[in-house]
Coordinates of C-alpha atoms in Angstrom, one line a residue:
Chain A
M1 CA 0.0 0.0 0.0
Y2 CA 1.5 3.3 -1.1
K3 CA 0.5 6.7 0.1
V4 CA 0.1 9.6 -2.4
Y5 CA 1.1 13.1 -1.3
V6 CA 0.9 16.5 -3.1
K7 CA 2.7 19.7 -2.4
T8 CA 0.9 23.0 -3.1
D9 CA 1.9 26.6 -3.6
E10 CA 0.4 29.5 -1.5
T11 CA -2.8 29.5 -3.7
G12 CA -3.5 25.8 -3.3
R13 CA -2.2 24.8 -6.8
I14 CA -0.5 21.4 -6.9
V15 CA 3.1 21.8 -7.9
S16 CA 4.3 18.3 -7.1
V17 CA 3.0 14.8 -6.5
N18 CA 4.8 11.7 -5.2
S19 CA 4.4 8.6 -3.1
D20 CA 5.9 7.6 0.2
A21 CA 8.0 5.1 -1.7
F22 CA 10.2 8.0 -2.9
L23 CA 9.7 10.7 -0.3
P24 CA 12.3 10.8 2.5
G25 CA 9.9 12.8 4.6
T26 CA 6.4 14.2 4.2
D27 CA 6.7 17.6 5.9
G28 CA 5.0 20.2 3.8
W29 CA 3.2 17.5 1.9
T30 CA -0.5 16.6 2.0
L31 CA -1.8 13.0 1.9
I32 CA -4.6 12.6 -0.7
D33 CA -4.9 8.9 -1.4
D34 CA -3.4 5.4 -1.0
G35 CA -3.4 2.1 -2.9
D36 CA -1.4 -0.5 -4.7
G37 CA 0.1 -0.6 -8.1
D38 CA 2.1 1.7 -10.4
K39 CA -0.5 4.5 -10.2
F40 CA 0.2 4.8 -6.5
M41 CA 3.8 3.7 -6.2
H42 CA 4.9 5.9 -9.2
A43 CA 2.3 8.6 -8.5
Q44 CA 4.7 11.3 -9.9
G45 CA 3.9 10.5 -13.5
N46 CA 1.0 8.1 -13.1
Y47 CA -1.5 9.3 -10.5
F48 CA -3.1 12.1 -12.4
P49 CA -4.4 11.5 -16.0
H50 CA -2.5 14.6 -17.3
P51 CA 0.9 16.2 -16.4
I52 CA 0.5 18.3 -13.4
I53 CA 2.2 21.3 -15.2
T54 CA 0.8 22.6 -18.5
D55 CA 3.1 23.4 -21.5
E56 CA 3.0 27.0 -20.4
G57 CA 4.3 26.1 -17.0
V58 CA 1.0 26.5 -15.1
P59 CA -0.3 24.0 -12.5
R60 CA -3.1 21.9 -13.9
Y61 CA -4.6 20.7 -10.5
K62 CA -5.5 22.3 -7.2
L63 CA -6.2 21.0 -3.7
V64 CA -9.8 21.6 -2.6
K65 CA -10.8 20.4 0.9
G66 CA -8.1 17.8 0.8
K67 CA -9.0 16.5 -2.6
A68 CA -7.1 17.1 -5.9
V69 CA -9.3 18.5 -8.6
E70 CA -8.5 19.8 -12.1
R71 CA -8.5 23.5 -12.4
T72 CA -10.9 25.1 -14.8
A73 CA -9.8 26.4 -18.2
A74 CA -10.5 29.9 -17.1
E75 CA -8.3 29.6 -14.1
I76 CA -5.5 28.2 -16.2
S77 CA -5.9 30.9 -18.9
A78 CA -5.8 33.6 -16.2
D79 CA -2.5 32.1 -14.9
I80 CA -1.1 32.0 -18.4
A81 CA -2.0 35.6 -19.0
A82 CA -0.4 36.7 -15.8
I83 CA 2.9 35.2 -16.6
P84 CA 5.4 38.2 -16.9
P85 CA 7.0 38.6 -20.3
P86 CA 10.5 37.3 -20.4
P87 CA 13.3 39.8 -20.0
P88 CA 14.9 41.2 -23.2
D89 CA 17.4 38.9 -24.6
P90 CA 20.8 40.6 -24.3
L91 CA 21.8 39.1 -27.6
D92 CA 19.0 41.0 -29.3
A93 CA 20.5 44.3 -27.9
L94 CA 23.9 43.3 -29.1
K95 CA 22.5 42.5 -32.5
A96 CA 20.8 46.0 -32.6
Q97 CA 24.1 47.6 -31.6
V98 CA 25.9 45.8 -34.4
A99 CA 23.3 46.8 -36.9
E100 CA 23.5 50.4 -35.8
L101 CA 27.3 50.3 -36.1
E102 CA 27.0 48.8 -39.5
N103 CA 24.7 51.6 -40.6
R104 CA 27.0 54.2 -39.2
N105 CA 30.0 52.6 -41.0
E106 CA 28.1 52.7 -44.2
M107 CA 27.3 56.3 -43.7
Y108 CA 30.9 57.2 -42.9
A109 CA 32.0 55.4 -46.0
D110 CA 29.6 57.4 -48.1
L111 CA 30.8 60.7 -46.5
I112 CA 34.4 59.8 -47.2
Q113 CA 33.6 59.0 -50.7
E114 CA 31.8 62.3 -51.2
L115 CA 34.7 64.3 -49.6
A116 CA 37.2 62.6 -51.9
M117 CA 35.2 63.5 -54.9
I118 CA 35.2 67.2 -53.7
V119 CA 38.9 67.2 -52.9
Y120 CA 40.0 65.5 -56.1
A121 CA 37.5 67.3 -58.4
Chain B
M1 CA -98.1 -77.0 18.3
S2 CA -99.6 -73.6 18.5
E3 CA -101.0 -71.5 21.3
T4 CA -104.7 -71.5 21.9
P5 CA -106.8 -68.7 23.4
G6 CA -106.4 -68.7 27.2
S7 CA -103.3 -70.8 27.2
K8 CA -99.6 -70.0 27.0
I9 CA -96.8 -72.2 26.1
L10 CA -94.1 -72.2 28.8
G11 CA -91.8 -74.8 27.3
Y12 CA -91.6 -78.4 26.0
F13 CA -90.7 -81.7 27.6
A14 CA -90.6 -85.4 26.4
M15 CA -90.5 -88.8 27.9
H16 CA -87.4 -90.8 27.2
Y17 CA -87.2 -94.5 27.1
E18 CA -84.6 -96.2 29.2
G19 CA -85.3 -99.8 28.5
V20 CA -85.7 -102.5 31.2
Y21 CA -85.6 -101.2 34.7
I22 CA -82.2 -101.8 36.4
P23 CA -82.2 -101.5 40.1
G24 CA -79.6 -99.0 41.5
Q25 CA -79.5 -97.0 38.3
D26 CA -80.4 -93.3 38.3
Y27 CA -83.5 -92.3 36.4
T28 CA -84.5 -88.8 35.6
F29 CA -87.8 -87.2 35.4
L30 CA -90.1 -88.7 32.6
S31 CA -87.9 -91.8 32.2
L32 CA -89.8 -94.8 30.8
V33 CA -88.8 -98.2 31.9
I34 CA -90.2 -101.7 31.5
Y35 CA -90.8 -103.4 34.7
A36 CA -92.9 -106.4 35.6
G37 CA -94.6 -106.4 32.2
G38 CA -95.6 -102.8 32.4
L39 CA -94.3 -99.5 31.1
W40 CA -93.5 -97.2 33.9
L41 CA -93.0 -93.5 33.9
C42 CA -90.9 -91.6 36.4
I43 CA -92.8 -88.6 37.6
K44 CA -90.5 -87.4 40.3
K45 CA -88.9 -84.2 39.1
T46 CA -85.7 -84.7 40.9
G47 CA -85.3 -88.2 39.5
T48 CA -84.9 -91.4 41.5
V49 CA -82.6 -94.3 42.4
N50 CA -83.3 -97.6 44.1
V51 CA -87.0 -97.0 44.1
D52 CA -88.6 -99.8 42.1
P53 CA -91.6 -99.1 40.0
G54 CA -94.8 -99.9 41.8
S55 CA -93.3 -99.3 45.2
N56 CA -94.0 -95.6 45.3
D57 CA -96.7 -93.9 43.3
E58 CA -95.1 -90.5 43.7
V59 CA -92.1 -91.8 41.8
W60 CA -93.4 -94.2 39.2
V61 CA -96.8 -94.4 37.6
L62 CA -97.9 -97.2 35.3
S63 CA -98.1 -95.9 31.9
S64 CA -99.2 -99.0 30.0
T65 CA -100.0 -102.6 30.5
S66 CA -98.1 -105.3 29.1
A67 CA -100.4 -105.8 26.0
A68 CA -99.9 -102.4 24.9
T69 CA -96.3 -102.3 25.9
A70 CA -95.0 -104.2 22.8
E71 CA -96.7 -101.9 20.4
Y72 CA -95.7 -98.9 22.4
L73 CA -92.2 -100.1 22.5
D74 CA -92.1 -100.4 18.7
V75 CA -93.3 -96.9 18.5
I76 CA -90.8 -95.9 21.1
N77 CA -88.0 -97.8 19.3
T78 CA -89.1 -96.2 16.0
L79 CA -88.9 -92.9 17.7
H80 CA -85.7 -93.8 19.2
G81 CA -84.4 -94.9 15.8
L82 CA -85.6 -91.7 14.4
D83 CA -83.9 -89.9 17.2
E84 CA -80.7 -91.8 16.5
S85 CA -81.1 -91.1 12.8
F86 CA -81.8 -87.5 13.7
D87 CA -78.8 -87.5 16.0
T88 CA -76.7 -89.0 13.4
R89 CA -77.9 -86.5 10.8
L90 CA -77.5 -83.7 13.4
Q91 CA -74.0 -85.0 14.1
Q92 CA -73.3 -85.2 10.4
A93 CA -74.8 -81.7 10.0
N94 CA -72.7 -80.4 12.9
D95 CA -69.6 -82.2 11.5
A96 CA -70.4 -80.6 8.1
K97 CA -70.9 -77.3 9.8
S98 CA -67.7 -77.6 11.6
A99 CA -66.0 -78.7 8.4
A100 CA -67.6 -75.8 6.6
E101 CA -66.5 -73.5 9.4
A102 CA -63.0 -74.9 9.3
A103 CA -63.0 -74.6 5.5
K104 CA -64.3 -71.1 5.9
T105 CA -61.6 -70.3 8.4
E106 CA -59.0 -71.9 6.2
A107 CA -60.4 -70.0 3.3
L108 CA -60.3 -66.8 5.2
G109 CA -56.8 -67.5 6.3
S110 CA -55.9 -68.3 2.8
A111 CA -57.6 -65.1 1.6
S112 CA -55.8 -63.1 4.2
Q113 CA -52.5 -64.7 3.2
A114 CA -53.4 -64.0 -0.4
S115 CA -54.2 -60.4 0.5
E116 CA -51.0 -60.0 2.4
S117 CA -49.2 -61.6 -0.4
A118 CA -50.9 -59.2 -2.8
Q119 CA -50.0 -56.3 -0.6
A120 CA -46.4 -57.5 -0.3
A121 CA -46.4 -58.0 -4.0
Q122 CA -47.7 -54.4 -4.5
I123 CA -45.0 -53.1 -2.0
D124 CA -42.4 -55.1 -3.9
K125 CA -43.8 -53.7 -7.1
D126 CA -43.7 -50.1 -5.8
A127 CA -40.2 -50.6 -4.4
A128 CA -39.1 -52.0 -7.7
Q129 CA -40.6 -49.0 -9.4
V130 CA -38.9 -46.6 -7.0
A131 CA -35.6 -48.5 -7.5
A132 CA -36.1 -48.4 -11.2
G133 CA -36.8 -44.6 -11.0
Q134 CA -33.7 -44.0 -8.9
A135 CA -31.6 -46.1 -11.1
Q136 CA -32.9 -44.2 -14.1
L137 CA -32.1 -41.0 -12.4
S138 CA -28.7 -42.2 -11.6
A139 CA -28.3 -43.2 -15.2
N140 CA -29.4 -39.8 -16.4
E141 CA -27.0 -38.0 -14.0
A142 CA -24.2 -40.3 -14.9
A143 CA -25.0 -39.8 -18.6
G144 CA -25.0 -36.0 -18.2
S145 CA -21.9 -35.4 -16.1
A146 CA -19.2 -37.9 -16.5
N147 CA -16.4 -37.4 -18.9
D148 CA -16.4 -41.1 -19.6
A149 CA -20.1 -40.7 -20.2
S150 CA -20.6 -43.8 -22.2
A151 CA -19.3 -46.3 -19.6
S152 CA -21.0 -44.6 -16.8
K153 CA -24.3 -44.3 -18.7
L154 CA -24.2 -47.9 -19.6
A155 CA -23.5 -48.8 -16.0
A156 CA -26.3 -46.6 -14.7
Q157 CA -28.8 -47.9 -17.2
S158 CA -27.8 -51.4 -16.3
A159 CA -28.5 -50.5 -12.7
A160 CA -31.9 -49.3 -13.7
G161 CA -32.6 -52.6 -15.3
S162 CA -31.7 -54.8 -12.5
A163 CA -29.6 -55.0 -9.4
Q164 CA -27.4 -57.5 -11.1
G165 CA -26.8 -55.0 -13.8
S166 CA -25.8 -52.4 -11.3
A167 CA -23.5 -54.8 -9.6
T168 CA -22.0 -55.6 -13.0
A169 CA -21.7 -52.0 -13.9
A170 CA -20.1 -51.2 -10.5
A171 CA -17.7 -54.0 -11.0
E172 CA -16.9 -52.6 -14.4
S173 CA -16.5 -49.1 -13.0
E174 CA -14.2 -50.4 -10.3
S175 CA -12.3 -52.2 -12.9
A176 CA -12.2 -49.1 -15.1
A177 CA -11.0 -47.0 -12.1
E178 CA -8.3 -49.5 -11.4
S179 CA -7.3 -49.4 -15.0
A180 CA -7.3 -45.6 -14.8
M181 CA -5.3 -45.6 -11.7
A182 CA -2.9 -48.0 -13.3
G183 CA -2.8 -45.7 -16.3
A184 CA -2.1 -42.7 -14.2
Q185 CA 0.7 -44.5 -12.4
E186 CA 2.1 -45.5 -15.7
A187 CA 1.8 -41.9 -16.9
Q188 CA 3.5 -40.6 -13.8
A189 CA 6.2 -43.1 -14.2
A190 CA 6.5 -42.1 -17.8
A191 CA 6.6 -38.4 -16.9
E192 CA 9.3 -39.0 -14.3
Q193 CA 11.2 -41.1 -16.8
T194 CA 10.7 -38.3 -19.4
A195 CA 12.0 -35.7 -16.9
A196 CA 15.0 -37.9 -16.2
D197 CA 15.6 -38.4 -19.9
F198 CA 15.1 -34.7 -20.6
Q199 CA 17.5 -33.8 -17.8
G200 CA 19.9 -36.2 -19.3
I201 CA 19.5 -34.7 -22.7
V202 CA 19.8 -31.2 -21.3
N203 CA 23.0 -32.2 -19.5
L204 CA 24.3 -33.8 -22.7
V205 CA 23.8 -30.9 -25.1
G206 CA 24.3 -28.2 -22.5
A207 CA 20.9 -26.5 -23.3
G208 CA 19.6 -24.2 -20.7
N209 CA 16.4 -22.2 -20.3
P210 CA 16.4 -18.4 -20.1
N211 CA 16.5 -17.0 -16.6
L212 CA 13.3 -15.3 -15.6
L213 CA 15.1 -13.4 -12.9
H214 CA 17.2 -10.4 -13.6
N215 CA 20.6 -9.6 -12.1
A216 CA 20.6 -13.0 -10.4
G217 CA 24.4 -13.5 -10.3
F218 CA 25.9 -12.2 -7.1
R219 CA 29.5 -12.5 -8.1
K220 CA 29.1 -9.2 -9.9
P221 CA 25.6 -7.9 -9.7
V222 CA 24.3 -4.8 -11.3
N223 CA 24.3 -2.3 -8.5
Q224 CA 23.2 1.1 -9.7
R225 CA 22.3 2.3 -6.2
G226 CA 25.9 1.5 -5.1
V227 CA 24.9 -0.4 -2.0
S228 CA 27.4 -2.5 -0.1
G229 CA 27.9 -4.3 3.2
E230 CA 25.1 -5.1 5.6
I231 CA 21.7 -3.8 4.6
S232 CA 18.8 -3.9 7.1
A233 CA 16.7 -1.0 6.0
G234 CA 15.0 0.1 2.8
T235 CA 13.7 -2.2 0.1
Y236 CA 15.6 -2.3 -3.1
F237 CA 19.3 -2.9 -2.7
V238 CA 21.2 -4.3 -5.8
D239 CA 19.1 -3.8 -8.9
R240 CA 15.8 -5.7 -9.1
W241 CA 16.2 -7.3 -5.7
I242 CA 14.1 -6.3 -2.7
R243 CA 15.0 -6.8 0.9
N244 CA 11.7 -8.0 2.2
S245 CA 12.8 -8.5 5.8
G246 CA 15.9 -9.2 7.9
T247 CA 19.5 -8.3 7.0
V248 CA 21.3 -9.0 3.8
T249 CA 25.0 -8.5 3.0
V250 CA 26.3 -7.6 -0.4
A251 CA 29.8 -9.1 -0.6
A252 CA 32.2 -9.3 -3.4
E253 CA 31.3 -12.8 -4.6
Y254 CA 28.0 -13.6 -3.1
L255 CA 24.9 -12.3 -1.3
T256 CA 24.5 -13.4 2.3
L257 CA 21.1 -13.7 3.9
A258 CA 21.1 -13.6 7.6
S259 CA 18.8 -16.0 9.5
G260 CA 15.2 -14.7 9.1
A261 CA 16.0 -12.6 6.1
V262 CA 13.7 -12.8 3.1
I263 CA 14.5 -11.3 -0.3
E264 CA 12.2 -10.9 -3.3
Q265 CA 12.3 -10.3 -7.0
R266 CA 9.2 -9.2 -8.8
I267 CA 8.6 -10.3 -12.4
E268 CA 6.8 -7.8 -14.6
G269 CA 3.3 -8.8 -15.7
N270 CA 1.2 -11.8 -14.9
L271 CA 2.1 -14.0 -17.8
L272 CA 3.5 -16.7 -15.6
A273 CA 0.2 -17.2 -13.7
G274 CA -0.5 -21.0 -13.5
L275 CA 2.8 -22.0 -15.2
I276 CA 5.2 -24.5 -13.8
C277 CA 8.6 -23.1 -13.1
T278 CA 11.7 -24.3 -11.4
I279 CA 13.7 -22.1 -8.9
S280 CA 17.4 -23.0 -8.4
F281 CA 20.2 -21.4 -6.4
E282 CA 23.8 -22.2 -5.7
V283 CA 25.0 -22.2 -2.1
S284 CA 28.6 -23.3 -1.4
G285 CA 28.9 -25.2 -4.6
T286 CA 25.6 -27.1 -4.2
I287 CA 22.6 -26.3 -6.3
Y288 CA 19.2 -26.5 -4.7
H289 CA 16.1 -26.5 -6.7
G290 CA 12.3 -27.0 -6.6
S291 CA 9.5 -26.8 -9.0
G292 CA 5.9 -25.5 -8.7
A293 CA 3.2 -23.6 -10.5
F294 CA 2.7 -19.9 -10.0
P295 CA -0.7 -19.1 -8.6
T296 CA -3.4 -18.1 -11.1
N297 CA -4.8 -15.3 -8.9
N298 CA -3.4 -12.9 -6.3
G299 CA -1.8 -15.1 -3.7
T300 CA 1.1 -17.4 -3.0
V301 CA 2.1 -21.0 -3.2
S302 CA 5.0 -22.8 -1.5
V303 CA 7.6 -24.6 -3.5
E304 CA 9.5 -27.4 -1.8
V305 CA 13.2 -27.4 -2.1
D306 CA 15.0 -30.5 -0.9
G307 CA 17.4 -29.5 1.8
Y308 CA 16.3 -25.8 2.0
P309 CA 13.3 -23.9 3.4
D310 CA 10.3 -23.6 1.0
I311 CA 10.5 -20.9 -1.7
T312 CA 7.3 -18.9 -2.3
F313 CA 5.8 -18.2 -5.8
G314 CA 3.4 -15.4 -5.8
C315 CA 1.0 -13.4 -7.9
A316 CA 0.0 -9.7 -7.3
T317 CA -1.6 -7.0 -9.4
G318 CA 0.7 -6.4 -12.3
Y319 CA 3.5 -8.8 -11.4
M320 CA 4.6 -12.2 -10.2
F321 CA 7.1 -12.6 -7.4
V322 CA 9.5 -15.0 -5.9
L323 CA 10.3 -15.0 -2.1
I324 CA 13.5 -16.6 -0.9
P325 CA 13.9 -17.0 2.9
A326 CA 16.8 -18.1 5.0
T327 CA 16.4 -19.9 8.3
S328 CA 20.1 -19.8 8.9
E329 CA 22.9 -17.6 7.5
T330 CA 23.2 -18.5 3.8
S331 CA 25.5 -17.2 1.2
I332 CA 24.1 -17.4 -2.3
K333 CA 26.1 -17.0 -5.5
R334 CA 23.3 -17.1 -8.1
F335 CA 19.7 -17.7 -8.6
K336 CA 17.7 -19.0 -11.5
C337 CA 13.9 -19.2 -12.2
E338 CA 13.0 -21.0 -15.4
M339 CA 10.0 -22.5 -17.2
G340 CA 9.3 -26.2 -16.7
F341 CA 10.4 -28.7 -14.1
V342 CA 14.1 -29.1 -14.9
S343 CA 16.9 -27.1 -13.3
T344 CA 19.5 -25.9 -15.7
L345 CA 21.4 -23.5 -13.5
H346 CA 24.5 -25.7 -13.5
L347 CA 24.7 -25.2 -17.3
D348 CA 24.5 -21.5 -17.3
P349 CA 27.6 -19.3 -18.0
P350 CA 28.4 -16.5 -15.6
M351 CA 25.9 -13.7 -15.7
D352 CA 26.5 -11.2 -18.5
H353 CA 26.7 -7.9 -16.7
A354 CA 26.3 -5.7 -19.7
V355 CA 23.1 -7.5 -20.8
E356 CA 21.7 -7.5 -17.3
L357 CA 22.5 -3.8 -16.9
L358 CA 20.3 -3.0 -19.9
K359 CA 17.6 -5.2 -18.5
C360 CA 17.8 -3.5 -15.1
K361 CA 17.7 -0.1 -16.6
R362 CA 14.2 -0.8 -17.8
Y363 CA 13.2 -0.7 -14.1
F364 CA 15.8 1.7 -12.6
E365 CA 18.4 4.0 -14.0
V366 CA 20.8 6.6 -12.7
L367 CA 21.7 9.4 -15.1
A368 CA 24.8 10.5 -13.1
G369 CA 26.5 13.9 -13.5
V370 CA 24.6 14.9 -16.6
L371 CA 24.3 18.5 -17.8
G372 CA 21.2 20.6 -18.3
Q373 CA 20.9 24.1 -19.6
G374 CA 18.7 26.9 -18.4
I375 CA 15.9 27.1 -21.0
T376 CA 13.9 30.0 -19.6
T377 CA 13.5 31.4 -16.2
G378 CA 12.7 28.5 -13.9
R379 CA 13.3 25.7 -16.4
V380 CA 16.3 23.4 -16.9
S381 CA 16.6 20.8 -19.7
A382 CA 17.6 17.2 -19.1
P383 CA 19.0 14.4 -21.4
P384 CA 16.9 11.4 -22.3
Y385 CA 17.2 8.0 -20.6
A386 CA 19.6 5.4 -21.8
V387 CA 16.8 2.7 -21.8
E388 CA 13.0 3.2 -22.2
K389 CA 11.2 2.5 -19.0
R390 CA 8.3 0.1 -18.5
I391 CA 6.0 2.9 -17.3
I392 CA 6.3 6.6 -16.7
P393 CA 8.9 6.6 -14.0
T394 CA 9.4 8.5 -10.8
V395 CA 12.3 10.9 -11.3
V396 CA 14.3 12.5 -8.5
A397 CA 17.0 15.1 -9.1
R398 CA 20.2 15.1 -7.0
N399 CA 22.8 17.7 -6.9
M400 CA 26.5 17.0 -7.2
V401 CA 27.1 16.9 -3.5
G402 CA 24.3 14.4 -2.9
G403 CA 21.4 16.6 -1.9
L404 CA 18.0 15.6 -3.3
D405 CA 15.6 17.8 -5.2
S406 CA 18.2 20.3 -6.2
I407 CA 20.8 20.7 -9.0
S408 CA 24.3 22.2 -9.0
L409 CA 25.8 25.0 -11.0
Y410 CA 28.1 23.5 -13.5
N411 CA 31.7 23.4 -12.2
T412 CA 30.5 24.8 -8.9
A413 CA 28.9 21.8 -7.2
A414 CA 28.2 23.5 -3.9
T415 CA 26.1 26.2 -5.6
V416 CA 22.7 24.5 -5.7
Y417 CA 19.3 25.4 -6.9
A418 CA 16.1 23.9 -5.5
V419 CA 13.9 21.9 -7.8
S420 CA 10.1 22.4 -7.8
S421 CA 9.1 19.3 -9.8
I422 CA 10.1 17.1 -12.7
V423 CA 7.7 18.1 -15.5
N424 CA 6.1 16.1 -18.3
V425 CA 7.9 12.9 -17.7
T426 CA 7.5 10.1 -20.3
T427 CA 8.9 6.6 -20.5
S428 CA 11.9 7.8 -22.5
S429 CA 12.6 11.4 -21.3
I430 CA 11.6 14.3 -19.2
R431 CA 10.7 17.6 -20.9
F432 CA 12.4 19.8 -18.3
I433 CA 13.1 20.3 -14.6
S434 CA 10.8 23.0 -13.1
M435 CA 12.9 25.0 -10.7
A436 CA 11.9 26.6 -7.5
D437 CA 15.0 28.8 -7.6
T438 CA 15.7 31.2 -10.4
V439 CA 18.1 29.9 -13.0
S440 CA 19.6 31.7 -16.0
T441 CA 18.8 31.0 -19.6
G442 CA 21.7 29.5 -21.3
Q443 CA 23.5 28.6 -18.1
W444 CA 24.7 25.0 -17.6
Y445 CA 23.9 23.0 -14.6
Q446 CA 24.9 19.6 -13.5
F447 CA 23.0 16.9 -11.6
S448 CA 22.0 13.3 -11.4
L449 CA 18.6 11.9 -12.1
L450 CA 17.3 8.8 -10.3
I451 CA 14.7 7.3 -12.6
S452 CA 12.7 4.5 -11.1
A453 CA 10.1 2.3 -12.7
D454 CA 10.6 -0.5 -10.2
L455 CA 7.8 -2.9 -9.5

């Protein structure tokens, strides 16, 4: 008989699930079920029918009155919308600087060419 | 005689002739005797004796003179003759009546006996019908249920026909049973001979069965967990083996089970349910073995091993298992569980560690010291497994200094980052490690992954 535990964040979203077969301790974990077989022993990837984190990185389940339930699509969508945009990629800034320098070099080349034509006219 | 007006009949009486008077003889009332040429009538109601006629008128009266006496006597004699004739006929009638009554009684007795006989015959008939019905029922039941229906049906029908038939059928059945027993004994002897022959052939050609157990050679077992020495806690120790109870010791050349220890290996699936298998193991150069059928449903069966405690074959949800106990300290070099009733452990080469390692990795694998890169904030990539797992495994991350649920910064093992969860695990890979601590995109991290799909 294996016991299934979940760990939640401050809003009750389930961020981790495992069984006592693999947990060295259960502090901070909540017992939600027990049973035999792979579903319970290997609860991490087999207890819930879907991955506990969506492709966007949002928890798919929540703990309500001691029971794990799937969050609604609206709740998940709201979480996805609230994800802060990633910080600017420093490589993009570098690429912009390079492009600006290239433009400036082209302009300097054009100016030199014009000055040469004036001097040697 | 009939009644007349003014008179009433009170009864009848008659004189009775006694012949010549004899002195001293008793005479009753109305006795007629001849005496002194006359016919005398006794009129004394109480009768008389030693009173001669003519001597007392209150006893005797002269009824007739001598002239009339002869004629009278004729009449009397005639009457007497008639009486005798009547008595004779009466006697004859009585005799006839008695005979008739006797005949009647005899006839009644005969009738009663006949009735009893008839009743007994009816009872016999009823009993015979009941017996016939029972016998027919037996015949029907026998005909419906027995595999050897024809013989049993014939026997039952014979029983319905007659007791003799039943006896004959019973005798035939007994004979058939004896024949069957003899056949079974012959079959057993043949099977034993076949087993012996097969063992001989196996020994001759060196053919062995595949080992149903993984990592069963303890001279160099697969040991991804890196256990050693005495182990008295936890379950899995060397790959695929579970310490069920007691203490086991992993030594260089063997596995030692302390007294009371029980080890177990679980075999994936329930395909062995009901199949006969042989378990063998080598202890100090001696191979012990025993055969038995795995249970068909969840449960266990004991397998006798000559010279060793019973081994247990078991069936559980999703797997079969073998339990090996030790009642005294026992050092075992290798195990084998194979199909059939012949032990071929002695023919097996040493365990192929490389092959067994791949087998074991289907159930448990350690990706040690692998690198992952920060993908975005909070996510780190991870490499795929070396071997596909039997189910979606349970994955635990371990940093480079041994701590669980965290990873190390590459080349800086002591700088660790906490893991939130292992996300989107499949049987062949994990999509990424979700981090509780912030990690940098493009940064390399190092860690080990313990991937368990153990039974």
